[in-house]
Short mmCIF file of C-alpha atoms and ligand atoms in Angstrom, two decimals:
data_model
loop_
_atom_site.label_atom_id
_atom_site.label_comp_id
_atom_site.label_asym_id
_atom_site.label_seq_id
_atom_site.Cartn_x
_atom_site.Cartn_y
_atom_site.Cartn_z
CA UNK F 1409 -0.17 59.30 -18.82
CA UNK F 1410 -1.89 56.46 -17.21
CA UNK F 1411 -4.94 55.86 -19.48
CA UNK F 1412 -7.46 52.74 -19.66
CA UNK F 1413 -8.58 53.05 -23.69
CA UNK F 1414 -11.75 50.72 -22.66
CA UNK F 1415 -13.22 54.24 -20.60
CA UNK F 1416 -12.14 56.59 -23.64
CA UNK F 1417 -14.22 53.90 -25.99
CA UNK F 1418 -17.66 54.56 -26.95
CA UNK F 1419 -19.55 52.24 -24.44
CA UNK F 1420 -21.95 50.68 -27.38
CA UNK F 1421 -18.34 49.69 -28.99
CA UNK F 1422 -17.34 47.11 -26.62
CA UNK F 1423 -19.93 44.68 -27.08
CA UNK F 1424 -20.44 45.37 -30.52
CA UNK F 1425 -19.87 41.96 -33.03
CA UNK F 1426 -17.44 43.14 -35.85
CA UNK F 1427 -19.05 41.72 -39.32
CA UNK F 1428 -17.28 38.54 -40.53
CA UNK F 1429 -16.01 38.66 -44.11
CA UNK F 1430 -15.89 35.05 -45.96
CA UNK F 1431 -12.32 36.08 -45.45
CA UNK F 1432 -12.41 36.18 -41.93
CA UNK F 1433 -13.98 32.52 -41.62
CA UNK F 1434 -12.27 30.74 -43.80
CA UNK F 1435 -8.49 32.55 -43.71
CA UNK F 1436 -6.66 29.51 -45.93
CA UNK F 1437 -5.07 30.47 -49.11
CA UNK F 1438 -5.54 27.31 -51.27
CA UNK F 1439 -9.57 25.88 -52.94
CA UNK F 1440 -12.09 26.33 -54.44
CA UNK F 1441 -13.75 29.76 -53.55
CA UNK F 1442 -17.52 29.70 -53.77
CA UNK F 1443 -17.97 31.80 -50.58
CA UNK F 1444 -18.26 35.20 -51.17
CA UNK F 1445 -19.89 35.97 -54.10
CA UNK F 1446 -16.99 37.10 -56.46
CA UNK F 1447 -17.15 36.69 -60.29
CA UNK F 1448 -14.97 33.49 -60.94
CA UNK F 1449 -14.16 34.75 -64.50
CA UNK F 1450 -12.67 38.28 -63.27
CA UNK F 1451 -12.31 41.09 -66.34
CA UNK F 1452 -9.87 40.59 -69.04
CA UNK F 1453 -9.15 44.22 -69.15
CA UNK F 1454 -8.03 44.18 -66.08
CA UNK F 1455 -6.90 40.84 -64.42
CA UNK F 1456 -7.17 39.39 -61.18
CA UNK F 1457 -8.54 41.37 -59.18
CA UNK F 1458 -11.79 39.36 -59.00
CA UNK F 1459 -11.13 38.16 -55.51
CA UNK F 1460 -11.75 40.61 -52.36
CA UNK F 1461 -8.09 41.60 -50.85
CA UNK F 1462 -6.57 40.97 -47.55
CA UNK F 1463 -9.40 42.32 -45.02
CA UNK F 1464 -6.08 43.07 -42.83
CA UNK F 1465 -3.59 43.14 -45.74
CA UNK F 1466 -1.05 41.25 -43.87
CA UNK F 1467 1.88 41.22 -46.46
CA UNK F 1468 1.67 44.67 -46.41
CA UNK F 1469 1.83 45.45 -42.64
CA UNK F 1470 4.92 43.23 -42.50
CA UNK F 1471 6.92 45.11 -44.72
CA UNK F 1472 5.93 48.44 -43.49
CA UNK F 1473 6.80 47.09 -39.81
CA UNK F 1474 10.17 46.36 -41.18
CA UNK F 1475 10.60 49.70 -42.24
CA UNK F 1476 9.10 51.46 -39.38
CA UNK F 1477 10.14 49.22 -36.81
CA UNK F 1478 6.38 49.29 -35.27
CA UNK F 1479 5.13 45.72 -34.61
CA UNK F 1480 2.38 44.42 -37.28
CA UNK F 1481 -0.16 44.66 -34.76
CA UNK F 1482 0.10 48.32 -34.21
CA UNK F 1483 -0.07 49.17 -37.40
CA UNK F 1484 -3.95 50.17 -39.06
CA UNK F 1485 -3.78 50.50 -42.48
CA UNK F 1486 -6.83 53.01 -43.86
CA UNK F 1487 -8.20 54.60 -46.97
CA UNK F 1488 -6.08 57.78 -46.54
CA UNK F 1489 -5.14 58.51 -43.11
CA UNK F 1490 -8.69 60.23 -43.64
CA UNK F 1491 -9.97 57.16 -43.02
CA UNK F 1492 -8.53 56.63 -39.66
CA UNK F 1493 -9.03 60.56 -38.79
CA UNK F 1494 -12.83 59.41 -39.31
CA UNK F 1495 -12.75 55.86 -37.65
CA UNK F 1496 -10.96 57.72 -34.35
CA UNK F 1497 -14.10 59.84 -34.16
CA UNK F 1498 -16.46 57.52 -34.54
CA UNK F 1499 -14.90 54.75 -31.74
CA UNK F 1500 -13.82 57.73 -28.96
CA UNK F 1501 -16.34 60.28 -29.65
CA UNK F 1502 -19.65 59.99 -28.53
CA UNK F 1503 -21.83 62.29 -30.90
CA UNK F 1504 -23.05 65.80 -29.16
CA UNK F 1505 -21.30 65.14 -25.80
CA UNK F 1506 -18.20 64.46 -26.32
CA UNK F 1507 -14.97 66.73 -27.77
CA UNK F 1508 -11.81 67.19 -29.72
CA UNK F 1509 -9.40 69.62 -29.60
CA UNK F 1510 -8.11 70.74 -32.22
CA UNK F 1511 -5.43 73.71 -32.74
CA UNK F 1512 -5.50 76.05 -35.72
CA UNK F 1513 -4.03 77.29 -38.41
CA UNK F 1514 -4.02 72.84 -38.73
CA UNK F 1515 -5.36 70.21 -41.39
CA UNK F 1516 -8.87 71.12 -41.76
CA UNK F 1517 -9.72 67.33 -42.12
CA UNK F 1518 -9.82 67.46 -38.26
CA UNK F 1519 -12.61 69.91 -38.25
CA UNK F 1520 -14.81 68.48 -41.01
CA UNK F 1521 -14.97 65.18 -39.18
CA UNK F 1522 -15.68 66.27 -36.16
CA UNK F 1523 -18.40 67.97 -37.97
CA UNK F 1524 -19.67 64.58 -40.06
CA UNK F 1525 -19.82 63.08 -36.44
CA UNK F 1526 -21.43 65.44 -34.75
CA UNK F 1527 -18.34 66.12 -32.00
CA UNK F 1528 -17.47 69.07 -31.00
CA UNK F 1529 -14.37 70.89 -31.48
CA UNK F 1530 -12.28 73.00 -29.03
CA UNK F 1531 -9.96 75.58 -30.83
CA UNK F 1532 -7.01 76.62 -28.97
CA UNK F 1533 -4.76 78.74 -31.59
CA UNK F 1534 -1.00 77.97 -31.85
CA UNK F 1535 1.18 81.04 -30.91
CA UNK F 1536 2.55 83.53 -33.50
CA UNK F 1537 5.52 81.48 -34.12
CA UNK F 1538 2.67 78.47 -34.60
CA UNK F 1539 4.24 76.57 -31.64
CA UNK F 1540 2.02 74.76 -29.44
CA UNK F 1541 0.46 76.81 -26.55
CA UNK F 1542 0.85 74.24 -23.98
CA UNK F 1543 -0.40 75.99 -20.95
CA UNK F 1544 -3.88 76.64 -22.81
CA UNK F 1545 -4.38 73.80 -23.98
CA UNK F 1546 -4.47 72.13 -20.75
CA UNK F 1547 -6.65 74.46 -19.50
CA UNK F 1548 -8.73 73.60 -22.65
CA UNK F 1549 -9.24 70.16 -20.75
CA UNK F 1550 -12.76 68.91 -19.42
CA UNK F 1551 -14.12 65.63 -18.94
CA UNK F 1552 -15.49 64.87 -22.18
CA UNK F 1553 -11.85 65.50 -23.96
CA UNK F 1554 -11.29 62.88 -25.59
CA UNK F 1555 -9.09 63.41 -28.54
CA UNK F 1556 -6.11 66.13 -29.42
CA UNK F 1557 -4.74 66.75 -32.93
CA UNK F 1558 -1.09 68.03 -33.36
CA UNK F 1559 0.10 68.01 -36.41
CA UNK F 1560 3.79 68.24 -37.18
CA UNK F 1561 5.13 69.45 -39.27
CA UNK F 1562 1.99 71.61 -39.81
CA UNK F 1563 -0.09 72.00 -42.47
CA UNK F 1564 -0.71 74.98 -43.51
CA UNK F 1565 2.35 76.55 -41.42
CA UNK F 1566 5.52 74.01 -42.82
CA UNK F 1567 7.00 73.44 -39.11
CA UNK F 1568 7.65 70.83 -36.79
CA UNK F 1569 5.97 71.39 -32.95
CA UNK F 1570 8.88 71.27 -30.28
CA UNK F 1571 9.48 67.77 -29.26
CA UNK F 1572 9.47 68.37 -25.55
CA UNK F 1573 5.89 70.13 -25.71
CA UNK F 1574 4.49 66.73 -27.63
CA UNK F 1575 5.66 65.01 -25.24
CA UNK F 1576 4.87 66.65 -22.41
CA UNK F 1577 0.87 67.29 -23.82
CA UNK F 1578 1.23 63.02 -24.98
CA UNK F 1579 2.03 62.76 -20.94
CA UNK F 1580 -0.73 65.44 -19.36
CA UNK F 1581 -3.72 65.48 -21.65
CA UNK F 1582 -6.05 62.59 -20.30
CA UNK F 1583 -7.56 61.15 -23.78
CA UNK F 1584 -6.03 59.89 -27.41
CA UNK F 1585 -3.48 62.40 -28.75
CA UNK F 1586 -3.08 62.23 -32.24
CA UNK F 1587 0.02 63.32 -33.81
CA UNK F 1588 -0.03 63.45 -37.61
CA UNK F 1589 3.40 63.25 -39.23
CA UNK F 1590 2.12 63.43 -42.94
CA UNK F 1591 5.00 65.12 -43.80
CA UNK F 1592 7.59 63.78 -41.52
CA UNK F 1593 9.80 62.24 -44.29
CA UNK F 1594 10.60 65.85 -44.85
CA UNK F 1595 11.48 67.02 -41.40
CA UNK F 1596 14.63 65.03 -40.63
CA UNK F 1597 12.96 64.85 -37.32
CA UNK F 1598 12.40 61.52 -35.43
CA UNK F 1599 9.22 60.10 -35.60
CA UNK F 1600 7.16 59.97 -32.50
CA UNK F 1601 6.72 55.88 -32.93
CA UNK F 1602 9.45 55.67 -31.13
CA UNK F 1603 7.82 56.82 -28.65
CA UNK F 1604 5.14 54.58 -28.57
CA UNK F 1605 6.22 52.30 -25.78
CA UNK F 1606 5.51 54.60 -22.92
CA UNK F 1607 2.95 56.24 -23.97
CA UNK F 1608 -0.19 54.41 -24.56
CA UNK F 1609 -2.32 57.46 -25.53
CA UNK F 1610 -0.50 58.24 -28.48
CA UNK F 1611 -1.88 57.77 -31.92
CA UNK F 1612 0.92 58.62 -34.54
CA UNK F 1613 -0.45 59.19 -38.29
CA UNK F 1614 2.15 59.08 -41.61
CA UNK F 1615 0.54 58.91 -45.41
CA UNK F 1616 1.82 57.13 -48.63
CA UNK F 1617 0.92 60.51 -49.86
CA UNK F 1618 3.33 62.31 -49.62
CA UNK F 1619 7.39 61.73 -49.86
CA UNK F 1620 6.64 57.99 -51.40
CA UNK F 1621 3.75 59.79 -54.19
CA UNK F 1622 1.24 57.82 -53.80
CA UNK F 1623 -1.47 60.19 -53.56
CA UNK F 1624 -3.87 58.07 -56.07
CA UNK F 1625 -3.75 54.92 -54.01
CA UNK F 1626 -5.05 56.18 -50.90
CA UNK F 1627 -2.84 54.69 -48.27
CA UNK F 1628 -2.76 55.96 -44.51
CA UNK F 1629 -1.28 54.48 -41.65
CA UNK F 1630 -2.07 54.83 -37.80
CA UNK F 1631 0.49 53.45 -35.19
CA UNK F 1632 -0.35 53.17 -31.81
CA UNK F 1633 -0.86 50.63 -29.09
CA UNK F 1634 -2.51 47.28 -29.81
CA UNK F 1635 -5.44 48.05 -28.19
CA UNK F 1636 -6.30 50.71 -29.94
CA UNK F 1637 -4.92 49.58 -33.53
CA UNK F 1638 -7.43 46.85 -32.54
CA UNK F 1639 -10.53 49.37 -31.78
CA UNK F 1640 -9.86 50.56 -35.06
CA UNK F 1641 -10.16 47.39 -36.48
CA UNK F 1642 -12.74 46.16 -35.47
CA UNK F 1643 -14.69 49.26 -36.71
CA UNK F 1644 -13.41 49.48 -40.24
CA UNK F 1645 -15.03 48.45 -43.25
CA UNK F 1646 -13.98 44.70 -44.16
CA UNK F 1647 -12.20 45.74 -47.19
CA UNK F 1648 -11.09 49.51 -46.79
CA UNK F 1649 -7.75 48.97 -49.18
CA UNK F 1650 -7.93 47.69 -52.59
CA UNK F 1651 -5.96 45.22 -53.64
CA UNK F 1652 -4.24 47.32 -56.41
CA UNK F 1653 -3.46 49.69 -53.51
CA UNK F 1654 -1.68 46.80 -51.41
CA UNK F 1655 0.09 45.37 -54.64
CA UNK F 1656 1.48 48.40 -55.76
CA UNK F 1657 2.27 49.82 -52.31
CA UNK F 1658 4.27 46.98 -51.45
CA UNK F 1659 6.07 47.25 -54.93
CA UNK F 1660 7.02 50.90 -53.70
CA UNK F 1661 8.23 49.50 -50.29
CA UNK F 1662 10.69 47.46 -52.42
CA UNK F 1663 12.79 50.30 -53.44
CA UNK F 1664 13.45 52.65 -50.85
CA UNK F 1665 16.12 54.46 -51.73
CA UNK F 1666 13.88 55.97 -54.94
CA UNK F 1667 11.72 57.64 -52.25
CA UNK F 1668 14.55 58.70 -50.27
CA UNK F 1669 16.15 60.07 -53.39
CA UNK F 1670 12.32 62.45 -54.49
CA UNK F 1671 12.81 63.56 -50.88
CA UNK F 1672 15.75 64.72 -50.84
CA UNK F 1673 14.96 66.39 -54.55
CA UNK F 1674 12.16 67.56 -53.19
CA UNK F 1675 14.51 69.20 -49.84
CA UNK F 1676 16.55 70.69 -52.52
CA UNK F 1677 13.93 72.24 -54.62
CA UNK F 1678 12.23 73.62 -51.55
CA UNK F 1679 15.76 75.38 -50.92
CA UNK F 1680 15.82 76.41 -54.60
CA UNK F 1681 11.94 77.97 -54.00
CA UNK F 1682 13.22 79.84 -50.92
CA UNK F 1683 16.13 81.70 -52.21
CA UNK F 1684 13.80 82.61 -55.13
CA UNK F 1685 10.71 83.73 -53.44
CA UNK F 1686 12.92 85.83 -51.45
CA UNK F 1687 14.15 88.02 -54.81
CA UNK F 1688 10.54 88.65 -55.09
CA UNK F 1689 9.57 91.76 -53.40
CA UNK F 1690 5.38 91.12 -52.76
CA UNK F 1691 6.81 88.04 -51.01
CA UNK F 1692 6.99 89.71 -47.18
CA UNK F 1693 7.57 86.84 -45.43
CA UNK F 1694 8.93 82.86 -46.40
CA UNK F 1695 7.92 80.85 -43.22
CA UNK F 1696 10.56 78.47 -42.64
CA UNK F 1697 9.37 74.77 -43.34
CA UNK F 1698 9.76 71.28 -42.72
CA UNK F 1699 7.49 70.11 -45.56
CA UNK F 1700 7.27 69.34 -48.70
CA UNK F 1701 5.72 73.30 -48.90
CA UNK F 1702 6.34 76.60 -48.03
CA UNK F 1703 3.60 79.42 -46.43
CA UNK F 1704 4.27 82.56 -48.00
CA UNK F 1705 3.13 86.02 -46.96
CA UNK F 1706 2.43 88.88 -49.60
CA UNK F 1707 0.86 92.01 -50.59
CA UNK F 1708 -2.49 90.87 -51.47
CA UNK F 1709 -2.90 87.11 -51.37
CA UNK F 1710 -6.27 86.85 -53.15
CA UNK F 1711 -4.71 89.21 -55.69
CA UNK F 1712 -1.55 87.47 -56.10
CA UNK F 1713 -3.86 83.80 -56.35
CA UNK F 1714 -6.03 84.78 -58.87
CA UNK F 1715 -3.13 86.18 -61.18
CA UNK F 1716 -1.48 83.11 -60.84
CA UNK F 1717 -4.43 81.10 -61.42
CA UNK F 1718 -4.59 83.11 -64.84
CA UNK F 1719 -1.30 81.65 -65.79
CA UNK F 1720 -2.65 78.15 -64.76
CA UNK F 1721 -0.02 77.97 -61.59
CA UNK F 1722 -2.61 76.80 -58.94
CA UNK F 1723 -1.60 77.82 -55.35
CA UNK F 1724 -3.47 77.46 -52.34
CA UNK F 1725 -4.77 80.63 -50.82
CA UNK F 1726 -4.46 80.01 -47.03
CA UNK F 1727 -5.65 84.02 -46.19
CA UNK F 1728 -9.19 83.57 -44.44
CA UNK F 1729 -7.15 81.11 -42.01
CA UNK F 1730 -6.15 81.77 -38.66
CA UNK F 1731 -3.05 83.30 -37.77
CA UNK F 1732 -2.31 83.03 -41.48
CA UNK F 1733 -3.64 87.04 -43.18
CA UNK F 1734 -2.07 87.39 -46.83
CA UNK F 1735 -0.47 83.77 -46.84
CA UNK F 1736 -0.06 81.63 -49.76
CA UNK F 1737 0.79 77.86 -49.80
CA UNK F 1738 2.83 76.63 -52.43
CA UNK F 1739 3.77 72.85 -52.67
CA UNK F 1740 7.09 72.47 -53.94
CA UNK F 1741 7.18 71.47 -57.55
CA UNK F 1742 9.77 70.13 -59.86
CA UNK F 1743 12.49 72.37 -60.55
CA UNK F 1744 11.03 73.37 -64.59
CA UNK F 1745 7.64 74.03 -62.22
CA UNK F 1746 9.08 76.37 -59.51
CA UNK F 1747 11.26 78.77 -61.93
CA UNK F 1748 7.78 78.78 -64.21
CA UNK F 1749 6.33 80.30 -60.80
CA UNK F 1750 9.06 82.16 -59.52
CA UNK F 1751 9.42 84.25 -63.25
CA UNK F 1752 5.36 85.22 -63.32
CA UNK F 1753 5.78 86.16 -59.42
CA UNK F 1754 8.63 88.23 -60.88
CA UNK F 1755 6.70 89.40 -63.74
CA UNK F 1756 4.10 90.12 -61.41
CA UNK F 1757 6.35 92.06 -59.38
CA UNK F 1758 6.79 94.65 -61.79
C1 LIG U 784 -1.54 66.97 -42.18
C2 LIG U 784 -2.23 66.06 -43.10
N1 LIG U 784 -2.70 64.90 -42.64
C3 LIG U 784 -3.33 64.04 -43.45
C4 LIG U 784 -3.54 64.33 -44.78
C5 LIG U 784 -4.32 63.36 -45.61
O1 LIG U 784 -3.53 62.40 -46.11
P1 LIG U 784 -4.10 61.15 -46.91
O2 LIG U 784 -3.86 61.43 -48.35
O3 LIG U 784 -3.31 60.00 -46.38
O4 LIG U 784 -5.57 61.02 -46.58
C6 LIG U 784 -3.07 65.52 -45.31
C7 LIG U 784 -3.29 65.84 -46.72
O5 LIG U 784 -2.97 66.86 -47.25
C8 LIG U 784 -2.40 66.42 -44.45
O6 LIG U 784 -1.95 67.60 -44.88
#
């Protein structure tokens, strides 16, 4: 899709003067450092971290370029890939008038905000099989679209959206589309980064989150075109990762093959979970997934939730959710952690 970013931007953006961190003026690495207000002593219960980190964290970009094979410079790093959920609202949405779309059962970040920014939302529902409904979704086009979420695989739902209708909505919709692959290290699908060459209206999202368990340190990344990679940074907060997040991120990056091998623990235990929610007979449905989780549908799933949550197994009750009546998401846990659920669903069963 042809697409000039500059007309999707909020028109107040363009001229507006990013702040300057001392960082920012003075970018050498060597002197004496009297200008930005730090503490020159630091803590001695926890060391070094007295000086503010990387503004653009550019060690950290480079190695995840490596690994991604995205170019540094389309590469935003955020707090979370909350954070860059939030910062594409706030540079492409103008408050009241303009829209997202947004298509549910999805991440219910999206929604909230839209919400916190005052943009509304348009809510076209994926189909039964929670495929994307293509056709609608076009017609759920006006002139104040300006962003479309797709999130695959899904959350709450556990599958990946075809390829060819991501591609063809990437080509037709006329704004940003946003396609978060938090869980793609799961999927054993390609990411769509590789796809970011032709199409400069793609945002792609991925999370440190997830398959590399990094939860605590907050660490989201956006990939997309320079132009809007620099949009986004221009409207961040000087400092939005910590420098204990970029240190011990970039340890992580240094041993890949430990996250590749808690993936593909985590594919087997989600195989293990399936064969065993499928002995259990108020389990009436395993969705088939391509997360790290499974949707379940049973019986009664606020009945089922609550007497789980009185063995202290914590589940997330997906039932008041779109498309998703009686469903249960379960994140797949080790393997002691799955046969402790699977025996009280079984001793529920009875
Ligand atoms: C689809 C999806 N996107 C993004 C996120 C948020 O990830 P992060 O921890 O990077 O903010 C989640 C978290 O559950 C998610 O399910």
């Amino acid at each position: 899709m042809e697409i000039n970013i500059n007309i999707l931007l909020r028109p107040h953006l363009a001229a507006l003067k990013p702040y300057a961190s001392a960082r920012d003026e003075y970018t050498g690495k060597e002197g004496v450092f009297l200008d930005a207000n730090e503490n020159p002593f630091g803590s001695i219960t926890v060391e070094n971290f007295n000086r503010y980190p990387d503004p653009y964290q550019q060690a950290l970009k480079e190695r995840i370029s490596e690994i991604k094979g995205v170019p540094p410079d389309q590469l935003f790093l955020g707090n979370g890939s909350d954070e860059a959920i939030d910062l594409l609202f706030r540079a492409f949405c103008r408050p009241g008038v303009d829209q997202a779309i947004l298509l549910p059962p999805t991440y219910g970040m999206y929604e909230v905000s839209a919400g916190i920014n005052d943009v509304q939302t348009v809510r076209v529902p994926l189909t039964p099989e929670f495929q994307l409904d293509t056709k609608a979704i076009l017609e759920a086009v006006t002139s104040t679209s300006k962003l479309l979420f797709i999130c695959s695989p899904n959350n709450p739902s556990g599958n990946n959206m075809r390829r060819e209708d991501v591609l063809f909505l990437i080509n037709h919709f006329p704004g940003i589309v946003v396609v978060d692959e938090a869980y793609t290290d799961f999927s054993g699908e390609a990411s769509f980064t590789t796809e970011l060459p032709n199409c400069p209206n793609l945002l792609v999202i991925q999370t440190f989150s997830k398959a590399w368990g990094l939860a605590s340190l907050r660490l989201g990344m956006a990939f997309a075109s320079q132009e809007i990679i620099r949009i986004l940074n221009k409207i961040k907060p000087p400092y939005n990762i910590s420098g204990l997040t970029q240190q011990k991120v970039l340890e992580a990056l240094g041993d890949l093959t430990h996250m590749e091998v808690m993936t593909k623990d985590i594919l087997r235990e989600r195989g293990f979970l399936e064969k065993g929610l499928a002995e259990v007979s108020l389990v009436e449905k395993i969705y088939p997934s391509d997360a790290n989780f499974l949707l379940i549908k049973v019986k009664e799933a606020k009945k089922t939730y609550n007497e789980l949550v009185d063995e202290k197994i914590i589940v997330r009750d997906r039932s008041n959710v779109l498309l998703c009546d009686e469903c249960l998401r379960i994140t797949v846990g080790t393997r002691k952690e799955n046969e402790f659920l699977l025996e009280t669903l079984k001793k529920l069963d009875e």
